[in-house]
Short mmCIF file of C-alpha atoms in Angstrom, two decimals:
data_model
loop_
_atom_site.label_atom_id
_atom_site.label_comp_id
_atom_site.label_asym_id
_atom_site.label_seq_id
_atom_site.Cartn_x
_atom_site.Cartn_y
_atom_site.Cartn_z
CA MET A 1 -63.79 98.84 47.50
CA ASN A 2 -65.83 99.94 44.98
CA LYS A 3 -67.18 96.66 43.39
CA LYS A 4 -69.31 98.18 40.28
CA LEU A 5 -67.45 98.18 37.13
CA ASN A 6 -66.36 101.48 35.78
CA ALA A 7 -65.91 103.00 32.61
CA LYS A 8 -61.83 102.32 32.91
CA ASP A 9 -62.71 98.59 33.80
CA PHE A 10 -64.62 98.14 30.40
CA ILE A 11 -62.07 99.65 28.47
CA LEU A 12 -59.35 97.11 29.93
CA ILE A 13 -61.55 94.26 29.28
CA GLY A 14 -62.09 95.62 25.63
CA VAL A 15 -58.52 96.11 24.98
CA LEU A 16 -57.35 92.83 26.48
CA THR A 17 -60.19 91.09 24.80
CA ALA A 18 -59.01 92.15 21.51
CA LEU A 19 -55.49 90.96 22.30
CA MET A 20 -56.75 87.36 23.47
CA TRP A 21 -58.82 87.16 20.43
CA ILE A 22 -56.34 87.61 17.93
CA ILE A 23 -53.57 85.28 19.72
CA CYS A 24 -56.82 82.39 19.68
CA MET A 25 -57.64 83.61 15.82
CA ILE A 26 -53.82 82.81 15.18
CA ILE A 27 -53.03 79.70 16.95
CA SER A 28 -56.55 77.97 15.68
CA THR A 29 -55.68 78.79 11.76
CA ILE A 30 -52.16 77.58 12.38
CA MET A 31 -53.14 74.43 13.95
CA SER A 32 -55.95 73.39 12.02
CA VAL A 33 -53.90 73.90 8.99
CA ALA A 34 -51.11 71.84 10.34
CA GLY A 35 -53.38 68.75 10.38
CA PRO A 36 -56.34 66.85 12.10
CA VAL A 37 -54.47 65.83 14.81
CA THR A 38 -53.61 69.14 15.83
CA ASN A 39 -56.70 70.88 14.75
CA VAL A 40 -58.55 68.91 17.91
CA PHE A 41 -56.24 70.18 20.72
CA TYR A 42 -56.32 73.97 19.59
CA PRO A 43 -58.39 75.15 22.26
CA ALA A 44 -56.01 73.67 25.01
CA VAL A 45 -52.84 75.31 23.19
CA ALA A 46 -54.59 78.84 22.61
CA ALA A 47 -55.69 78.89 26.14
CA ILE A 48 -51.61 78.89 27.30
CA PRO A 49 -50.85 82.38 25.98
CA CYS A 50 -54.53 83.74 26.52
CA GLY A 51 -54.02 82.43 30.00
CA VAL A 52 -51.42 85.30 30.75
CA VAL A 53 -53.63 87.85 29.34
CA MET A 54 -56.90 86.66 31.34
CA MET A 55 -55.12 86.31 34.26
CA LEU A 56 -53.72 89.74 34.19
CA LEU A 57 -57.37 91.12 33.63
CA LEU A 58 -58.86 89.17 36.37
CA ALA A 59 -55.93 90.36 38.80
CA LYS A 60 -56.12 94.10 37.70
CA VAL A 61 -60.23 94.08 37.95
CA PRO A 62 -61.03 91.52 40.68
CA LYS A 63 -64.87 92.08 40.17
CA LYS A 64 -67.60 90.17 39.28
CA GLY A 65 -68.95 90.12 35.58
CA VAL A 66 -65.38 90.42 34.07
CA LEU A 67 -65.04 87.01 32.66
CA ALA A 68 -68.50 87.00 31.25
CA ILE A 69 -68.19 89.97 29.36
CA SER A 70 -64.95 88.71 28.31
CA ALA A 71 -66.11 85.88 26.97
CA ALA A 72 -69.52 87.26 25.51
CA ILE A 73 -67.17 89.80 23.62
CA GLN A 74 -65.16 86.92 22.31
CA GLY A 75 -68.46 84.97 21.29
CA ILE A 76 -69.87 88.07 19.28
CA LEU A 77 -66.49 88.22 17.45
CA PHE A 78 -66.56 84.77 16.59
CA LEU A 79 -69.98 85.21 15.41
CA LEU A 80 -68.65 88.21 13.15
CA VAL A 81 -66.21 86.16 11.40
CA GLY A 82 -68.45 83.48 10.73
CA GLY A 83 -67.43 80.69 13.46
CA PHE A 84 -69.50 77.44 13.95
CA TRP A 85 -72.57 78.44 15.85
CA THR A 86 -71.84 76.21 18.73
CA ILE A 87 -68.65 78.21 19.54
CA PRO A 88 -70.29 81.45 20.73
CA ILE A 89 -73.03 79.63 22.46
CA ALA A 90 -70.37 77.61 24.48
CA LEU A 91 -68.10 80.58 25.28
CA ILE A 92 -70.87 82.64 26.44
CA ILE A 93 -72.57 79.89 28.70
CA GLY A 94 -69.03 78.84 29.69
CA GLY A 95 -68.60 82.74 30.79
CA LEU A 96 -71.65 82.98 32.99
CA LEU A 97 -71.17 79.59 34.46
CA CYS A 98 -67.73 79.92 35.72
CA ASP A 99 -68.13 83.64 36.55
CA PHE A 100 -71.19 83.66 38.62
CA ALA A 101 -70.93 79.83 40.10
CA ILE A 102 -67.40 79.32 40.28
CA MET A 103 -65.71 82.63 41.42
CA GLY A 104 -69.06 83.66 42.98
CA ARG A 105 -68.74 83.71 46.47
CA GLY A 106 -66.56 86.09 48.30
CA ASP A 107 -63.29 87.75 46.99
CA ILE A 108 -61.58 86.51 44.01
CA SER A 109 -58.32 84.87 44.54
CA MET A 110 -55.46 83.60 42.27
CA ARG A 111 -56.68 80.08 42.72
CA SER A 112 -60.38 80.30 41.60
CA MET A 113 -59.21 82.51 38.86
CA ALA A 114 -57.13 79.75 37.59
CA VAL A 115 -59.91 77.27 38.18
CA ALA A 116 -62.49 79.16 36.92
CA TYR A 117 -60.49 79.87 33.66
CA SER A 118 -59.48 76.09 33.41
CA ILE A 119 -62.96 75.08 33.31
CA TRP A 120 -64.09 78.14 30.88
CA ASN A 121 -61.59 76.62 28.71
CA GLY A 122 -62.97 73.00 28.95
CA ILE A 123 -66.23 74.17 28.07
CA PHE A 124 -64.84 76.04 24.84
CA SER A 125 -63.03 72.95 23.58
CA ILE A 126 -66.84 71.20 24.02
CA GLY A 127 -68.58 73.91 21.85
CA ALA A 128 -65.54 74.42 19.78
CA ILE A 129 -64.73 70.75 18.86
CA VAL A 130 -66.79 67.95 20.50
CA ILE A 131 -70.22 69.30 19.92
CA PRO A 132 -69.70 69.84 16.00
CA MET A 133 -67.71 66.34 15.49
CA ARG A 134 -69.96 64.08 17.81
CA PHE A 135 -73.29 65.53 17.48
CA LEU A 136 -73.65 67.56 14.26
CA GLN A 137 -70.94 64.94 12.78
CA SER A 138 -72.85 64.57 9.28
CA ALA A 139 -73.89 68.43 9.02
CA PHE A 140 -70.05 69.72 9.58
CA VAL A 141 -68.48 66.39 7.55
CA GLY A 142 -70.79 67.31 4.90
CA ALA A 143 -69.69 71.02 4.76
CA MET A 144 -66.35 70.14 4.90
CA GLU A 145 -66.81 67.60 1.96
CA LYS A 146 -68.57 69.97 -0.42
CA ASN A 147 -65.42 72.77 0.66
CA ASN A 148 -62.90 70.67 -1.42
CA ILE A 149 -61.13 69.68 1.55
CA ALA A 150 -58.87 66.73 1.21
CA PRO A 151 -60.48 63.50 2.20
CA GLU A 152 -57.75 62.15 4.11
CA TYR A 153 -58.06 65.43 6.53
CA ILE A 154 -61.86 64.72 6.90
CA GLN A 155 -61.14 60.75 7.48
CA GLY A 156 -58.49 62.00 10.14
CA MET A 157 -61.02 64.15 11.69
CA ILE A 158 -63.54 61.69 12.34
CA HIS A 159 -60.80 59.09 13.42
CA ILE A 160 -59.37 61.28 15.95
CA THR A 161 -62.66 62.26 17.77
CA SER A 162 -64.18 58.67 17.56
CA GLY A 163 -64.36 56.35 20.83
CA PHE A 164 -63.59 57.96 24.16
CA MET A 165 -61.24 60.56 22.42
CA PRO A 166 -63.93 63.55 23.03
CA VAL A 167 -63.07 62.88 26.99
CA VAL A 168 -59.28 63.49 26.00
CA ILE A 169 -59.70 66.63 24.25
CA ILE A 170 -62.01 67.84 27.27
CA ILE A 171 -59.53 67.05 29.90
CA ALA A 172 -56.86 68.63 27.20
CA GLY A 173 -58.82 71.85 27.14
CA LEU A 174 -58.87 71.89 31.33
CA ILE A 175 -55.33 70.87 31.60
CA GLY A 176 -54.31 73.85 28.91
CA GLY A 177 -56.40 76.29 30.93
CA LEU A 178 -54.68 75.21 34.20
CA LEU A 179 -51.39 75.73 32.59
CA GLY A 180 -52.26 78.80 31.26
CA GLY A 181 -53.35 80.08 34.64
CA TYR A 182 -50.26 78.98 36.07
CA ILE A 183 -47.87 80.27 33.76
CA GLY A 184 -50.05 83.43 33.50
CA GLN A 185 -49.73 83.60 37.37
CA LYS A 186 -46.09 82.90 37.48
CA ALA A 187 -45.70 85.93 34.81
CA LEU A 188 -47.79 88.19 36.38
CA LYS A 189 -45.88 88.04 39.89
CA LYS A 190 -42.22 87.89 37.66
CA HIS A 191 -43.39 91.41 35.79
CA PHE A 192 -46.75 92.95 37.17
CA VAL A 193 -46.31 92.65 40.63
CA LYS A 194 -42.92 94.02 40.93
CA ALA A 195 -43.64 96.97 38.87
CA GLY A 196 -46.48 97.86 41.24
CA LEU A 197 -49.39 97.79 38.43
CA VAL A 198 -51.22 94.89 39.94
CA SER A 199 -51.67 93.58 43.35
CA ALA A 200 -51.66 89.92 43.49
CA LYS A 201 -53.47 87.94 46.24
CA MET B 1 -66.48 128.75 16.97
CA GLU B 2 -69.48 126.38 17.93
CA SER B 3 -70.77 126.37 14.28
CA LYS B 4 -67.10 125.88 13.16
CA ILE B 5 -66.89 122.67 15.44
CA LYS B 6 -70.14 121.37 14.30
CA GLN B 7 -69.36 122.03 10.62
CA LYS B 8 -66.05 119.95 11.30
CA ILE B 9 -68.23 117.17 13.01
CA MET B 10 -70.63 117.07 9.80
CA GLU B 11 -68.00 116.77 7.37
CA GLN B 12 -68.10 113.40 5.68
CA PRO B 13 -64.87 112.08 4.18
CA PHE B 14 -67.32 108.99 3.06
CA ARG B 15 -70.17 108.71 0.53
CA GLY B 16 -72.38 106.02 -0.65
CA THR B 17 -72.65 102.56 1.29
CA ALA B 18 -70.31 103.76 3.86
CA LEU B 19 -72.98 106.01 5.29
CA LEU B 20 -75.08 102.97 6.09
CA ASP B 21 -76.03 102.46 9.82
CA PRO B 22 -73.32 100.55 11.82
CA ARG B 23 -76.08 98.35 12.52
CA CYS B 24 -77.18 97.41 9.09
CA LYS B 25 -73.47 96.76 8.34
CA GLY B 26 -72.78 94.71 11.30
CA LEU B 27 -76.09 92.70 10.13
CA LEU B 28 -74.75 92.20 6.87
CA LEU B 29 -71.10 90.87 8.14
CA ILE B 30 -73.03 88.23 10.57
CA LEU B 31 -75.30 87.03 7.65
CA LEU B 32 -72.12 86.86 5.47
CA GLY B 33 -70.34 84.85 7.90
CA PHE B 34 -73.33 82.53 8.18
CA VAL B 35 -73.70 82.10 4.26
CA SER B 36 -70.52 81.68 3.49
CA TYR B 37 -69.95 78.64 5.58
CA PHE B 38 -73.05 76.60 3.75
CA VAL B 39 -71.95 78.22 0.06
CA ASN B 40 -69.74 75.65 -1.38
CA GLY B 41 -69.84 75.71 -5.17
CA GLU B 42 -67.42 77.74 -6.96
CA ALA B 43 -69.30 79.73 -9.35
CA VAL B 44 -71.67 80.67 -6.30
CA SER B 45 -68.85 81.50 -3.97
CA LEU B 46 -67.33 84.15 -6.63
CA ILE B 47 -70.69 85.52 -7.33
CA LEU B 48 -70.68 86.13 -3.21
CA VAL B 49 -67.48 87.80 -3.12
CA MET B 50 -68.17 89.78 -6.31
CA GLY B 51 -71.54 90.91 -4.43
CA PHE B 52 -69.92 92.02 -1.58
CA ALA B 53 -66.90 93.60 -3.12
CA LEU B 54 -69.67 95.81 -5.37
CA PHE B 55 -71.12 96.50 -1.98
CA VAL B 56 -67.91 97.57 -0.81
CA SER B 57 -66.46 99.63 -3.70
CA LEU B 58 -70.06 101.61 -3.80
CA GLY B 59 -68.60 103.17 -0.21
CA ASN B 60 -64.99 104.55 -0.47
CA GLY B 61 -63.62 100.98 -0.55
CA ALA B 62 -63.05 100.79 -4.64
CA LYS B 63 -59.09 99.99 -4.37
CA TRP B 64 -59.60 97.60 -1.15
CA ALA B 65 -62.42 95.53 -2.88
CA ALA B 66 -60.25 95.20 -5.94
CA LYS B 67 -57.15 94.14 -4.08
CA MET B 68 -59.19 91.12 -2.25
CA VAL B 69 -60.99 90.30 -5.32
CA ALA B 70 -57.68 89.70 -7.03
CA SER B 71 -56.39 87.77 -4.29
CA TYR B 72 -59.47 85.83 -4.24
CA ALA B 73 -58.93 84.71 -7.84
CA MET B 74 -55.23 83.97 -7.31
CA VAL B 75 -55.69 81.63 -4.29
CA SER B 76 -58.18 79.79 -6.23
CA ILE B 77 -56.05 79.35 -9.28
CA LEU B 78 -52.87 78.23 -7.10
CA SER B 79 -55.19 76.09 -5.01
CA THR B 80 -56.46 74.29 -8.30
CA LEU B 81 -52.83 73.97 -9.34
CA LEU B 82 -52.11 72.07 -6.49
CA LYS B 83 -54.54 69.22 -6.93
CA TYR B 84 -51.91 68.14 -9.69
CA VAL B 85 -49.09 68.00 -7.48
CA SER B 86 -49.19 65.57 -4.67
CA ILE B 87 -46.74 65.76 -1.94
CA PRO B 88 -47.87 63.32 1.00
CA VAL B 89 -48.64 65.64 4.04
CA LEU B 90 -47.87 68.93 2.40
CA SER B 91 -50.48 68.68 -0.19
CA VAL B 92 -53.56 68.36 2.31
CA MET B 93 -52.11 70.82 4.36
CA MET B 94 -52.13 73.30 1.63
CA SER B 95 -55.86 72.28 0.60
CA VAL B 96 -57.08 73.01 4.07
CA PHE B 97 -54.97 76.32 4.26
CA GLY B 98 -56.42 77.20 0.44
CA VAL B 99 -60.09 76.75 1.81
CA THR B 100 -59.42 78.78 4.96
CA ILE B 101 -58.13 81.36 3.21
CA LEU B 102 -61.15 81.43 0.58
CA LYS B 103 -63.56 81.39 3.29
CA PHE B 104 -61.99 84.12 4.89
CA ILE B 105 -61.60 86.61 2.18
CA PRO B 106 -64.95 88.17 2.10
CA ILE B 107 -65.12 88.31 5.37
CA VAL B 108 -62.46 90.31 5.88
CA MET B 109 -63.11 92.53 3.10
CA VAL B 110 -66.17 93.61 4.54
CA GLY B 111 -64.90 93.46 8.30
CA ASN B 112 -61.98 95.60 6.98
CA TRP B 113 -64.08 98.09 5.23
CA ILE B 114 -66.37 98.37 8.38
CA LEU B 115 -63.74 99.29 10.52
CA ARG B 116 -62.48 101.87 8.28
CA THR B 117 -65.63 103.54 7.06
CA THR B 118 -67.37 103.56 10.65
CA HIS B 119 -66.89 106.54 13.15
CA MET B 120 -66.70 104.79 16.39
CA ASP B 121 -69.01 107.54 17.99
CA ASP B 122 -71.63 106.28 15.69
CA LEU B 123 -71.22 103.08 16.62
CA MET B 124 -71.52 104.04 20.35
CA VAL B 125 -74.95 106.06 19.71
CA ALA B 126 -76.08 102.71 17.17
CA LEU B 127 -75.46 100.28 20.06
CA GLN B 128 -77.01 102.34 22.59
CA ARG B 129 -80.05 102.65 20.78
CA MET B 130 -80.04 98.89 20.43
CA ARG B 131 -80.84 99.27 24.42
CA LEU B 132 -77.27 97.21 25.00
CA PRO B 133 -75.94 97.49 28.30
CA GLN B 134 -72.80 99.86 28.89
CA SER B 135 -71.20 96.57 29.84
CA VAL B 136 -71.54 95.38 26.43
CA THR B 137 -71.43 98.73 24.44
CA ILE B 138 -67.91 100.22 25.69
CA PRO B 139 -65.58 96.93 25.24
CA LEU B 140 -67.06 96.50 22.15
CA VAL B 141 -66.42 99.85 20.74
CA VAL B 142 -63.02 99.93 22.23
CA MET B 143 -62.24 96.51 20.83
CA PHE B 144 -62.77 97.18 17.44
CA ARG B 145 -61.01 100.69 17.79
CA TYR B 146 -57.74 98.58 19.27
CA ILE B 147 -57.86 95.54 16.67
CA PRO B 148 -56.09 97.72 14.10
CA THR B 149 -53.67 99.29 16.40
CA LEU B 150 -52.19 96.03 17.93
CA GLY B 151 -50.26 95.38 14.49
CA ILE B 152 -48.39 98.40 15.02
CA GLU B 153 -47.84 97.72 18.68
CA TYR B 154 -46.21 94.33 17.51
CA ARG B 155 -44.38 95.80 14.93
CA MET B 156 -42.68 98.52 17.52
CA ILE B 157 -41.91 95.43 19.81
CA ARG B 158 -40.35 93.58 17.40
CA ASN B 159 -38.16 96.68 16.26
CA THR B 160 -37.14 97.16 19.94
CA MET B 161 -36.20 93.51 20.11
CA ASP B 162 -33.96 93.97 16.94
CA ILE B 163 -32.28 96.96 18.39
CA ARG B 164 -31.43 95.35 21.55
CA GLY B 165 -30.15 92.11 19.83
CA ILE B 166 -33.00 89.30 21.13
CA SER B 167 -34.76 89.15 17.93
CA ASP B 168 -35.81 85.62 17.59
CA THR B 169 -35.75 83.43 14.59
CA LEU B 170 -38.05 80.82 13.61
CA TRP B 171 -35.77 77.92 14.93
CA LYS B 172 -35.63 79.99 18.23
CA ARG B 173 -39.42 80.40 18.30
CA ILE B 174 -39.59 76.43 17.55
CA THR B 175 -37.35 75.82 20.51
CA ARG B 176 -38.19 78.19 23.11
CA PRO B 177 -41.98 78.84 22.62
CA VAL B 178 -42.15 79.95 26.39
CA ALA B 179 -39.18 82.77 25.97
CA THR B 180 -41.08 83.78 22.93
CA VAL B 181 -44.09 84.45 24.29
CA GLU B 182 -42.88 85.86 27.11
CA TYR B 183 -40.77 88.44 24.84
CA ILE B 184 -43.66 89.62 22.78
CA LEU B 185 -46.70 89.14 25.13
CA ILE B 186 -45.47 91.17 28.24
CA PRO B 187 -44.45 94.11 26.86
CA LEU B 188 -47.69 94.03 24.85
CA LEU B 189 -49.75 93.87 27.84
CA MET B 190 -47.60 96.61 29.33
CA ARG B 191 -48.41 98.58 26.73
CA CYS B 192 -52.29 97.70 26.75
CA LEU B 193 -52.39 99.01 30.48
CA LYS B 194 -50.72 102.34 29.52
CA VAL B 195 -53.33 102.88 26.58
CA THR B 196 -56.05 102.00 28.74
CA ASP B 197 -55.22 104.64 31.12
CA GLU B 198 -55.07 107.11 28.48
CA LEU B 199 -58.14 105.81 27.04
CA ALA B 200 -60.12 105.95 30.03
CA ALA B 201 -58.90 109.51 30.86
CA SER B 202 -59.58 110.74 27.26
CA GLY B 203 -63.19 109.05 27.23
CA THR B 204 -64.29 110.19 30.87
CA THR B 205 -63.62 113.64 29.79
CA ARG B 206 -65.75 113.31 26.64
CA GLY B 207 -68.91 111.61 28.86
CA LEU B 208 -68.16 108.05 28.04
CA GLU B 209 -69.49 106.85 31.07
CA LEU B 210 -73.05 109.07 30.83
CA GLU B 211 -75.88 106.82 31.16
CA GLU B 212 -78.51 109.12 29.69
CA LYS B 213 -79.69 108.94 26.46
CA ARG B 214 -77.15 110.35 23.70
CA TYR B 215 -78.06 112.52 21.06
CA ALA B 216 -75.69 112.76 17.54
CA LEU B 217 -75.12 115.63 15.43
CA ARG B 218 -74.69 113.14 12.49
CA ASP B 219 -78.01 111.29 12.10
CA VAL B 220 -77.99 107.77 13.17
CA HIS B 221 -80.90 105.77 12.18
CA PHE B 222 -82.10 102.24 11.02
CA SER B 223 -84.41 103.97 8.10
CA LEU B 224 -85.41 103.46 4.65
CA PRO B 225 -81.93 103.06 3.05
CA GLU B 226 -80.85 100.70 5.63
CA TYR B 227 -84.03 98.40 5.56
CA LEU B 228 -83.69 98.52 1.62
CA MET B 229 -80.10 97.41 2.05
CA SER B 230 -80.63 94.61 4.86
CA ILE B 231 -83.55 93.42 2.48
CA ALA B 232 -81.37 93.14 -0.65
CA GLY B 233 -78.89 91.34 1.12
CA LEU B 234 -80.91 88.70 2.65
CA LEU B 235 -82.34 88.32 -0.87
CA PHE B 236 -79.06 88.27 -2.23
CA LEU B 237 -77.61 85.63 0.13
CA GLY B 238 -81.04 83.43 0.01
CA THR B 239 -80.70 83.31 -3.64
CA LEU B 240 -77.09 82.14 -3.43
CA LEU B 241 -77.99 79.41 -0.89
CA PHE B 242 -80.88 78.40 -3.48
CA LEU B 243 -78.04 78.44 -6.53
CA ASP B 244 -76.15 76.46 -4.59
CA HIS B 245 -78.22 73.44 -4.41
CA THR B 246 -78.98 73.72 -8.25
CA SER B 247 -76.87 72.76 -11.19
CA ILE B 248 -74.92 76.46 -10.82
CA GLY B 249 -73.39 75.27 -7.99
CA GLU B 250 -71.56 72.24 -9.62
CA ILE B 251 -69.94 74.45 -12.06
CA ILE B 252 -66.16 74.11 -12.10
CA LEU B 253 -64.53 77.70 -12.56
CA TRP B 254 -60.92 77.47 -11.85
CA ARG B 255 -59.42 74.90 -14.08
CA VAL B 256 -56.06 74.76 -15.70
#
């Protein structure tokens, strides 16, 4: 089997990454508006529908580098819409790590896909929530205060990320990734394998 | 025949700032994203939006820029009005919502304008001249092309759901989220696979896979106008960041 990525694979990566990013943006906007408690768990929730897309992408193109390219492009998009600068860095590092360290050896199986996606999602929630709120808290809170965000919301954000909550957030990210991977693979078997579009191992 | 084709390619529906190099536009968008996060004064934010509206309207985007500036003013006034009403949970939610929209309006304005005024071929050439590998250029170009199409696909799927009588209400969406995701996402994914096949066939015949250096009929250069524009943009945004810390940053514009 040809292991090198060709133009068709690149096009599929582009199309599906666009879809994943749109879903992620919609969910993150809704959840950050809904309140501070839901805001910190948005990577976990966004991972569930995105998992379906990612599983299809990885099953359709079972080659090395797909997750890394997809992650890098999502990072570039977050940079373009003015996301906090830790998000793109976390996405790109996570993508490289998961692609080459976790799915690195041998063929890509369904299980390694789900595990890699879950860990990538955990790294995403570190970059999106934990680093800004824990290690860059003064800068982040200062920006929010000057932006006229209601003080109750900021207090809620500080409260929800204090103590050992960052661990819970990361674990939630990992579980969200696993759940997304599981649902994605079920949807894959139900719809795509039967239709002969994807062969699942 | 060949000269006719060349003429067709060289025809430019765009003018003014829309003719800038895609790299220059992208650079300005990234800078705008960074700065709009740190600019907080109301007057300074308005100057930021107005400045970029002027930039957009100089290149085939006057109507769009006017629309976005109008909605910016409207959202600002509305969110000021909301400060006088206090409903326990809802007012906190609305304040966050208002701020999110205000931060996104300039980015959406410039981003959408770039999507509409950039030929994807030019973007491809520009990205390759930056010596980016194919693994980044092709997905990026395809993605920028595909994001506007996703909305159309979504509406078509909703129409089909209506026709077959499985359309969902808000209540159904809340009570059965998994089914909703399945009904919308799976057809969308099927469509994506199909589009990929078509795009791949069309792209391969036009030499998308070529690794060699590309030549372009239209000139894609990062030359004097681009440098001037980038420096002007940097100066503009730098001045705004500076003004934000002076007394101008504390002017309250929107009051009722």
